[in-house]
XYZ file of C-alpha atoms in Angstrom:
587
model
C 0.023 -0.007 0.074
C 1.556 3.322 -1.026
C 1.726 5.928 1.746
C -0.555 8.926 1.743
C 1.135 11.878 0.007
C 0.862 15.313 1.087
C 0.354 18.131 -1.147
C 4.017 19.230 -1.411
C 4.218 19.070 -5.157
C 1.465 21.494 -5.932
C 0.067 24.916 -4.829
C -3.166 24.231 -2.758
C -5.353 26.902 -1.307
C -7.782 25.382 0.950
C -10.861 26.575 2.939
C -12.440 23.179 2.885
C -14.855 21.468 5.183
C -16.225 18.005 5.935
C -19.149 16.805 3.664
C -20.958 13.953 2.477
C -19.225 11.200 0.499
C -20.059 10.222 -3.164
C -21.630 6.742 -3.106
C -21.782 4.020 -5.791
C -25.445 4.551 -5.896
C -24.853 8.159 -6.502
C -22.629 7.333 -9.443
C -25.062 4.638 -10.599
C -28.050 7.023 -10.600
C -26.248 10.155 -11.659
C -28.505 10.625 -14.848
C -31.604 10.670 -12.736
C -30.729 12.611 -9.682
C -31.249 16.188 -10.377
C -29.339 18.046 -7.692
C -25.949 16.581 -8.471
C -23.484 15.862 -11.405
C -20.827 13.282 -10.184
C -19.801 11.779 -13.566
C -18.447 12.738 -16.787
C -21.296 12.813 -19.289
C -23.928 13.535 -16.593
C -24.183 9.652 -16.183
C -21.895 6.906 -17.398
C -23.839 6.178 -20.379
C -22.824 9.662 -21.669
C -26.278 10.740 -22.785
C -25.808 14.209 -21.399
C -29.395 14.444 -20.793
C -31.111 16.039 -17.757
C -34.560 14.921 -16.741
C -35.103 18.619 -15.330
C -37.879 20.517 -17.016
C -38.201 23.549 -14.652
C -36.357 25.429 -17.544
C -38.266 24.750 -20.698
C -38.957 26.296 -24.214
C -41.332 28.932 -22.873
C -39.227 30.428 -20.016
C -35.610 29.790 -21.031
C -35.754 33.498 -22.244
C -35.762 34.346 -18.575
C -32.568 32.602 -17.874
C -29.932 35.100 -16.102
C -26.325 34.958 -14.864
C -26.102 33.860 -11.169
C -22.187 34.185 -10.736
C -19.013 33.865 -12.712
C -15.734 32.464 -11.687
C -12.269 33.381 -13.236
C -9.488 30.707 -13.411
C -7.103 33.580 -13.221
C -3.391 33.881 -13.968
C -1.923 33.770 -17.293
C -2.877 30.193 -18.067
C -5.895 31.145 -20.362
C -5.799 28.351 -22.846
C -8.363 25.666 -24.020
C -10.894 25.356 -21.247
C -12.756 22.076 -22.105
C -13.735 20.922 -18.611
C -17.200 19.451 -17.677
C -18.168 20.808 -14.096
C -19.067 18.422 -11.461
C -21.516 19.312 -8.582
C -21.937 17.557 -5.246
C -22.999 18.608 -1.729
C -22.790 22.453 -2.388
C -19.538 22.401 -4.255
C -18.618 22.491 -7.868
C -15.335 20.927 -9.119
C -13.765 21.918 -12.483
C -10.349 21.419 -14.103
C -8.507 24.104 -16.062
C -5.844 24.184 -18.728
C -2.226 23.232 -17.450
C -3.676 20.457 -15.103
C -5.439 22.644 -12.558
C -8.319 21.787 -10.187
C -10.810 24.212 -8.484
C -13.537 23.609 -5.858
C -16.302 26.341 -5.969
C -19.065 27.157 -3.687
C -22.195 26.754 -5.810
C -24.204 29.206 -3.796
C -21.717 32.179 -4.161
C -19.219 31.198 -6.849
C -16.355 31.720 -4.424
C -13.303 29.462 -4.513
C -12.853 26.976 -1.804
C -9.532 25.449 -2.906
C -7.119 25.353 -5.755
C -4.685 22.732 -6.893
C -1.975 23.377 -9.434
C -0.025 20.401 -10.769
C 3.656 21.257 -11.028
C 4.258 20.000 -14.606
C 7.876 19.095 -15.564
C 9.657 20.603 -18.539
C 9.358 18.714 -21.720
C 5.669 17.557 -21.754
C 4.491 16.663 -25.133
C 0.631 17.332 -25.481
C -0.325 17.226 -29.217
C -3.402 19.393 -29.025
C -3.159 22.079 -26.412
C -2.853 22.009 -22.722
C -6.634 21.033 -22.055
C -8.206 18.967 -19.410
C -11.682 17.707 -19.774
C -12.799 17.096 -16.074
C -12.648 14.857 -13.023
C -14.319 11.979 -11.281
C -15.789 11.884 -7.815
C -15.859 9.010 -5.526
C -16.215 8.945 -1.767
C -14.184 11.777 -0.309
C -11.947 11.879 -3.450
C -11.846 14.011 -6.541
C -9.543 12.408 -9.160
C -8.200 13.804 -12.437
C -5.248 13.249 -14.765
C -2.448 15.667 -15.646
C -0.483 16.606 -18.710
C 2.556 14.597 -17.673
C 0.620 11.452 -17.650
C -0.244 11.052 -14.039
C -3.378 10.484 -12.076
C -3.999 12.382 -8.982
C -6.582 11.741 -6.138
C -7.393 14.784 -4.088
C -9.373 15.171 -0.892
C -12.449 16.788 -2.158
C -13.012 18.954 0.855
C -9.485 20.327 1.268
C -7.479 19.657 -2.056
C -4.854 17.662 -0.271
C -3.191 14.940 -2.247
C -4.234 11.486 -1.008
C -2.555 9.346 -3.741
C -1.175 9.676 -7.206
C 0.301 7.351 -9.751
C 1.933 7.472 -13.173
C -0.081 6.277 -16.062
C 2.918 6.280 -18.499
C 6.214 8.100 -19.357
C 5.596 11.441 -20.402
C 9.164 11.576 -22.008
C 7.994 8.952 -24.502
C 5.041 11.240 -25.640
C 2.512 10.133 -23.244
C 0.041 12.522 -21.751
C -3.518 12.580 -20.137
C -6.468 15.049 -20.650
C -9.678 13.072 -20.381
C -11.961 12.798 -17.299
C -11.534 9.451 -15.472
C -14.513 7.042 -14.912
C -15.615 5.279 -11.689
C -16.889 1.713 -12.143
C -17.372 -0.730 -9.366
C -14.874 1.204 -7.145
C -12.214 1.202 -9.933
C -11.093 4.430 -11.529
C -10.659 3.778 -15.234
C -8.365 5.877 -17.496
C -6.935 5.664 -20.882
C -3.855 7.757 -22.272
C -2.911 10.246 -24.862
C -0.123 10.475 -27.258
C -0.915 8.684 -30.513
C 1.245 11.135 -32.733
C 4.451 10.070 -30.738
C 4.213 6.085 -31.473
C 2.928 5.400 -27.987
C 0.630 2.287 -27.271
C -2.888 2.863 -26.399
C -4.127 1.063 -23.113
C -6.851 1.169 -20.606
C -5.953 1.075 -16.889
C -8.145 0.418 -13.742
C -7.060 1.088 -10.420
C -8.441 0.958 -6.962
C -10.065 4.256 -6.713
C -9.370 4.639 -2.880
C -5.692 3.538 -2.904
C -4.656 3.893 -6.574
C -3.406 0.474 -6.685
C -3.413 -1.071 -10.244
C -5.941 -3.803 -10.663
C -5.767 -4.419 -14.489
C -4.195 -2.948 -17.719
C -5.506 -3.693 -21.341
C -3.174 -2.643 -24.173
C -5.440 -1.953 -27.341
C -2.976 -2.915 -29.845
C -2.548 -6.525 -30.756
C 0.679 -8.450 -29.495
C 0.903 -6.504 -26.187
C 0.215 -8.255 -22.940
C -2.562 -7.353 -20.421
C -2.181 -7.505 -16.620
C -4.515 -8.438 -13.895
C -3.631 -8.016 -10.175
C 0.080 -7.527 -10.904
C 0.616 -10.499 -13.173
C 0.414 -11.005 -16.921
C -2.967 -12.031 -18.029
C -3.755 -12.395 -21.820
C -2.521 -10.881 -25.139
C -4.406 -8.496 -26.936
C -5.492 -10.042 -30.162
C -3.127 -12.347 -32.084
C 0.497 -11.301 -32.648
C 1.025 -10.104 -36.258
C -2.520 -10.918 -37.304
C -3.117 -7.461 -38.571
C 0.176 -5.704 -38.234
C 3.402 -6.522 -40.215
C 6.811 -7.058 -38.687
C 7.386 -4.988 -35.343
C 5.075 -2.123 -36.311
C 2.642 -3.276 -33.382
C 5.339 -2.114 -30.856
C 4.752 1.519 -31.534
C 1.292 1.133 -32.964
C -0.512 4.200 -31.459
C -4.219 3.522 -30.737
C -4.210 6.137 -27.945
C -7.459 5.959 -25.650
C -7.488 9.493 -25.201
C -11.043 10.614 -24.707
C -11.875 8.196 -21.833
C -14.858 5.922 -21.975
C -18.452 5.038 -21.030
C -19.912 2.400 -19.010
C -23.156 0.393 -20.194
C -24.626 -1.004 -16.875
C -27.077 -3.084 -18.918
C -24.352 -5.279 -20.103
C -21.680 -4.634 -17.456
C -19.208 -3.301 -20.155
C -16.656 -0.465 -20.316
C -16.486 0.851 -23.799
C -13.388 2.714 -24.826
C -12.173 4.282 -28.220
C -8.980 3.467 -29.694
C -7.264 6.222 -31.736
C -5.248 6.237 -34.823
C -2.621 3.690 -35.710
C 1.025 5.045 -35.704
C 2.457 6.323 -37.963
C -0.095 8.108 -40.113
C 1.712 6.916 -43.203
C -0.633 3.698 -43.773
C 1.715 2.257 -46.525
C 4.274 1.522 -43.674
C 1.489 -0.534 -41.757
C 0.041 -2.266 -44.968
C 0.103 -5.934 -45.082
C -0.072 -6.342 -48.882
C -3.376 -4.443 -49.690
C -5.196 -7.701 -49.753
C -8.183 -6.261 -48.148
C -8.869 -9.422 -46.244
C -8.068 -7.950 -42.742
C -4.619 -8.545 -42.585
C -3.820 -4.892 -42.828
C -6.481 -3.586 -40.472
C -4.082 -2.741 -37.712
C -6.291 -3.791 -34.776
C -7.404 -2.532 -32.446
C -6.580 0.932 -33.481
C -9.464 3.123 -34.812
C -12.033 0.923 -32.994
C -14.547 0.903 -30.226
C -13.770 -1.853 -27.672
C -16.013 -3.447 -25.004
C -14.249 -4.488 -21.912
C -15.156 -6.602 -18.921
C -14.674 -4.121 -15.927
C -13.507 -7.059 -13.707
C -10.786 -8.421 -15.530
C -9.822 -6.034 -18.457
C -10.537 -8.681 -20.973
C -11.788 -7.632 -24.411
C -15.582 -8.662 -24.969
C -16.019 -7.277 -28.525
C -14.687 -4.699 -30.925
C -16.011 -2.648 -33.855
C -13.386 -1.095 -36.059
C -14.643 2.039 -37.883
C -11.727 2.721 -40.103
C -9.580 -0.345 -40.839
C -6.069 0.516 -42.525
C -6.693 3.914 -41.342
C -4.510 6.508 -43.077
C -6.151 10.016 -42.507
C -6.017 10.317 -38.639
C -9.577 9.372 -38.420
C -9.160 8.680 -34.712
C -11.649 6.071 -33.387
C -11.968 7.384 -29.874
C -15.347 9.339 -30.140
C -17.755 8.620 -27.219
C -20.091 5.733 -27.269
C -23.545 6.640 -25.898
C -25.670 3.909 -24.405
C -29.423 4.268 -25.085
C -32.666 2.686 -25.653
C -34.196 3.228 -29.202
C -37.871 4.092 -29.661
C -38.895 0.424 -29.612
C -37.001 -0.462 -26.499
C -33.800 -2.089 -28.253
C -30.460 -1.546 -26.383
C -28.337 0.317 -28.526
C -24.894 2.106 -28.740
C -24.288 5.254 -30.889
C -21.063 6.926 -31.954
C -20.269 9.683 -34.415
C -16.722 8.983 -35.819
C -14.232 11.464 -37.118
C -14.458 9.528 -40.346
C -17.797 11.262 -41.007
C -19.984 8.278 -40.389
C -22.684 7.899 -37.567
C -22.925 4.360 -36.209
C -25.473 2.503 -34.228
C -24.214 -0.840 -32.699
C -26.053 -3.528 -30.708
C -25.297 -3.209 -27.065
C -25.130 -6.840 -26.296
C -22.069 -7.542 -28.526
C -21.092 -4.328 -30.461
C -22.360 -5.602 -33.844
C -23.185 -3.272 -36.630
C -26.757 -2.129 -36.890
C -26.580 1.075 -39.025
C -24.137 3.495 -40.479
C -24.945 6.897 -42.170
C -22.791 9.811 -43.097
C -23.446 12.824 -40.943
C -21.265 15.216 -42.761
C -21.242 15.944 -46.468
C -18.537 15.299 -49.200
C -16.873 12.136 -47.583
C -14.304 11.363 -50.107
C -12.288 8.394 -48.569
C -15.116 5.881 -48.718
C -18.161 5.595 -50.895
C -20.147 4.038 -48.090
C -20.427 0.999 -45.715
C -21.013 -2.523 -46.558
C -23.492 -4.784 -44.611
C -21.032 -5.257 -41.791
C -20.259 -1.519 -41.440
C -16.776 -1.977 -43.097
C -16.089 1.021 -45.335
C -15.990 0.769 -49.017
C -12.741 2.333 -49.786
C -12.044 4.871 -52.617
C -8.532 3.760 -53.314
C -7.441 7.013 -55.287
C -8.320 9.007 -52.287
C -5.768 7.386 -50.176
C -2.721 9.461 -49.632
C 0.186 8.108 -51.921
C 2.944 5.835 -51.063
C 6.207 7.815 -50.661
C 8.139 4.820 -51.857
C 6.394 5.019 -55.266
C 7.389 8.729 -55.491
C 10.318 9.584 -57.931
C 12.249 11.166 -55.032
C 10.916 8.636 -52.500
C 10.227 11.709 -50.145
C 6.664 12.706 -50.673
C 3.706 10.622 -51.738
C 0.968 11.807 -53.942
C -0.972 14.803 -52.453
C -4.842 14.076 -52.310
C -7.692 16.054 -50.964
C -9.587 14.280 -48.297
C -12.975 14.998 -46.546
C -13.575 15.249 -43.737
C -10.163 16.618 -42.354
C -8.094 14.922 -39.933
C -9.783 16.886 -37.144
C -12.822 14.998 -38.245
C -16.490 15.141 -38.920
C -16.676 15.166 -35.170
C -13.745 15.528 -32.815
C -13.708 15.140 -29.017
C -16.598 17.424 -28.458
C -19.385 15.257 -27.101
C -22.892 14.855 -28.534
C -25.960 14.453 -26.604
C -29.059 12.120 -26.568
C -32.626 13.325 -25.932
C -34.938 10.964 -24.072
C -37.471 13.633 -25.012
C -37.121 13.432 -28.695
C -35.196 10.065 -29.241
C -32.569 12.069 -31.443
C -28.950 12.775 -31.036
C -27.549 16.296 -31.333
C -24.101 16.113 -32.788
C -21.472 18.856 -32.984
C -19.795 18.480 -36.356
C -17.620 20.254 -38.846
C -17.688 20.589 -42.619
C -13.959 20.698 -43.725
C -11.398 18.832 -45.901
C -7.593 18.742 -46.172
C -4.753 18.325 -48.583
C -2.767 15.389 -47.119
C 0.383 13.536 -48.182
C 2.621 10.796 -46.827
C 6.333 11.087 -45.989
C 8.939 8.554 -44.822
C 9.396 8.255 -41.022
C 11.147 6.231 -38.506
C 10.140 5.856 -34.825
C 12.328 7.901 -32.202
C 11.220 7.995 -28.659
C 9.476 11.215 -27.713
C 9.498 12.549 -31.280
C 6.605 13.066 -33.544
C 5.775 9.835 -35.496
C 3.380 10.978 -38.314
C 4.938 10.396 -41.609
C 2.405 12.854 -43.194
C 1.828 16.446 -43.955
C -1.523 18.223 -44.364
C -3.389 21.620 -44.800
C -6.974 21.861 -43.702
C -9.506 23.890 -45.740
C -13.128 24.889 -45.360
C -15.506 22.941 -47.496
C -17.988 25.708 -47.588
C -17.886 29.568 -47.564
C -20.777 30.155 -45.296
C -20.017 27.760 -42.429
C -17.670 25.262 -41.038
C -19.430 24.144 -37.707
C -22.746 22.343 -37.845
C -24.992 21.167 -35.030
C -27.022 18.427 -36.391
C -30.252 16.695 -34.943
C -30.129 13.081 -36.241
C -32.637 10.357 -35.802
C -30.686 7.312 -34.992
C -33.516 4.869 -36.029
C -33.384 6.290 -39.690
C -30.269 8.096 -39.942
C -32.050 11.194 -41.093
C -31.112 14.608 -40.475
C -34.013 16.466 -38.540
C -32.499 19.798 -38.458
C -29.193 21.733 -38.660
C -27.611 24.879 -37.131
C -24.742 26.244 -39.252
C -21.896 28.281 -37.603
C -19.200 30.049 -39.276
C -16.236 29.018 -36.935
C -15.653 25.249 -36.210
C -17.744 23.876 -33.315
C -15.506 22.483 -30.657
C -17.692 22.347 -27.456
C -20.050 19.708 -25.979
C -23.820 19.477 -26.159
C -26.430 18.931 -23.266
C -30.256 18.156 -23.759
C -32.971 18.468 -21.325
C -36.654 17.072 -20.508
C -37.650 20.796 -20.926
C -37.103 20.448 -24.573
C -33.639 22.344 -24.918
C -30.392 21.773 -26.387
C -27.455 23.732 -25.080
C -24.095 24.171 -26.846
C -21.565 27.059 -27.419
C -19.672 28.533 -30.132
C -16.000 29.701 -30.715
C -17.486 33.100 -31.316
C -18.359 33.092 -27.488
C -22.128 32.406 -27.765
C -23.852 30.002 -25.308
C -27.022 29.027 -26.903
C -30.197 27.247 -26.059
C -32.224 25.574 -29.098
C -35.515 24.052 -29.389
C -34.946 20.396 -29.487
C -37.741 19.646 -32.023
C -37.046 22.618 -34.628
C -33.594 23.880 -33.983
C -34.862 27.525 -33.387
C -32.554 29.484 -31.106
C -34.647 30.420 -27.910
C -31.766 32.099 -25.890
C -28.266 33.054 -26.130
C -25.514 34.790 -24.035
C -22.235 36.264 -25.100
C -19.467 34.780 -22.752
C -16.533 36.942 -24.074
C -14.274 34.091 -25.361
C -14.875 31.008 -27.441
C -16.649 28.058 -25.887
C -15.040 24.665 -26.047
C -16.369 23.289 -22.780
C -19.202 21.185 -21.742
C -22.490 22.452 -20.296
C -24.172 20.952 -17.298
C -27.535 21.589 -15.419
C -28.866 20.890 -11.990
C -31.536 21.909 -9.403
C -30.595 23.937 -6.446
C -33.159 25.415 -3.918
C -35.971 24.589 -6.103
C -34.394 26.428 -9.287
C -32.672 25.120 -12.228
C -29.113 26.178 -12.933
C -26.936 25.959 -16.012
C -23.174 26.209 -16.256
C -20.573 26.380 -19.088
C -16.841 27.210 -19.133
C -15.657 29.759 -21.662
C -12.034 29.886 -23.033
C -10.926 29.459 -26.609
C -8.261 26.864 -27.475
C -7.869 23.245 -28.210
C -6.648 21.818 -31.457
C -8.225 24.106 -34.042
C -5.906 27.081 -33.368
C -2.809 24.969 -33.263
C -3.570 22.464 -36.223
C -6.111 24.035 -38.230
C -4.179 25.289 -41.420
C -6.442 27.781 -43.294
C -9.157 27.406 -40.736
C -6.881 28.496 -37.913
C -6.208 31.787 -39.743
C -9.916 32.131 -40.161
C -10.288 32.186 -36.496
C -7.220 33.829 -35.266
C -9.226 36.821 -34.085
C -10.760 34.951 -31.160
C -9.703 35.858 -27.748
C -8.476 33.279 -25.111
C -10.046 33.234 -21.705
C -10.914 31.240 -18.628
C -14.360 32.112 -17.077
C -16.879 29.826 -15.733
C -20.512 31.171 -16.159
C -23.338 29.936 -13.923
C -27.066 30.853 -14.811
C -30.245 30.405 -13.066
C -33.970 30.628 -13.754
C -35.438 32.494 -10.781
C -38.609 30.964 -9.208
C -40.581 33.999 -9.882
C -39.726 33.760 -13.576
C -40.314 30.201 -14.168
C -43.902 30.622 -15.113
C -43.458 34.059 -16.691
C -44.564 34.642 -20.177
């Protein structure tokens, strides 16, 4: 048992007090308890749906600011957190691996924890953090140097911490952890550095590792400190030793389907991007699929064994990461389903029991790399729209340049969609863009970028890039669409009051009519929104919070698109709104 660690490696400012503990029942029922938010996704199924209807289509116009909280300092970059709320306290993370506890009545800071990050961290896509997990008297989050830290939720003192992986090799961590059966479950980041994606489960109270499951075939899992089973079959879908640095980062975290007792994680792009180096003869027989990269994976929470997988982009060569969240839901006829909107531009519905393909439809326009999906959900490739092989080029240095749509930042990236039990529809934040992309020679070097590709992102349309789409998962039909000039990069939330909330890089926090897409309310926050909205009930009133602070991958990787939005201001402000009781029934 590791000894308890004092908070000597971070700045902690504490005015904490003893409070109630977060129970397993709190976590299991988070999606139905209206005065708390103790999980990422407002429930581990990640529906991001609130049963609250105090705030509705008729009175949302009366929503007013209650308080605002500044993250302060000079670290105003990429605020992507989802707030947690429990027993009078809100917990948020900030850029550069910071954690704050805030009094939800007043907006006053209770304590702050700043991780002391080492020199040489290698985050690919800004210094973001997407949130924390609550369990018993702990608040647990990950840091950019690939560590996981458990703090006392009342004081901010460090209780335990552990290393996920070696940051010097390119590993990092940006997702919100997940609690399942007393285990804290994490993935890892770093797919652009030739790392190996994995899922780890620790005892949430002590930090002791229980199991680890690598997601690239050939690597050995562990259970209770001993080797367990190999992932996949060695060299079944990877040539030579490429699997040893195969990528597949599990960087977005996962969901938990209590109906089947399954953890569902996404595995990202294989490494390197240059798919010709990972090709096994172009036989299209599965031998070059590079499992389990670009896949959704069902995992047994007790052992870490893989139950099933569904690969969205076999032989991936465009950086169409397969990490996008998997949402567990029941369709309109009561069938248990899973849904995910992939970076590759397709929206998938899977059978919850075994991950089998049910349906797949494009949710963005102008998909160029594939002409569709076959009956098993496998893409039908357009071979001429695969970036060219550098070895076939006259100089051996640059393969044929092709235009691919969507761009490598995806039809949808990390920003979470939401499901409405009110309408049965999904609300998907998407982007309509493409890229010039080409392959280059590359060799692996620890801690160095391992791409083997170059690219330039371009808008597909003059009048918009961002597009919030309402999608019927039973038919795949588009119900309505909201177009936005800049790319959408923030999360979405739905409510029983018939509302859909999200934000824009231009700073607007917007409430839409879930049936029609009509804008019913908006508020200018002063900086681009790339965070995740939440709502809860407090003293008989409904509250809504969103963090504002422009950043993330778009300004860093966006090419022509980045130039389009370079006027946007950074920030770090948490906005909280309320519907006063006296205005709840007002016209």
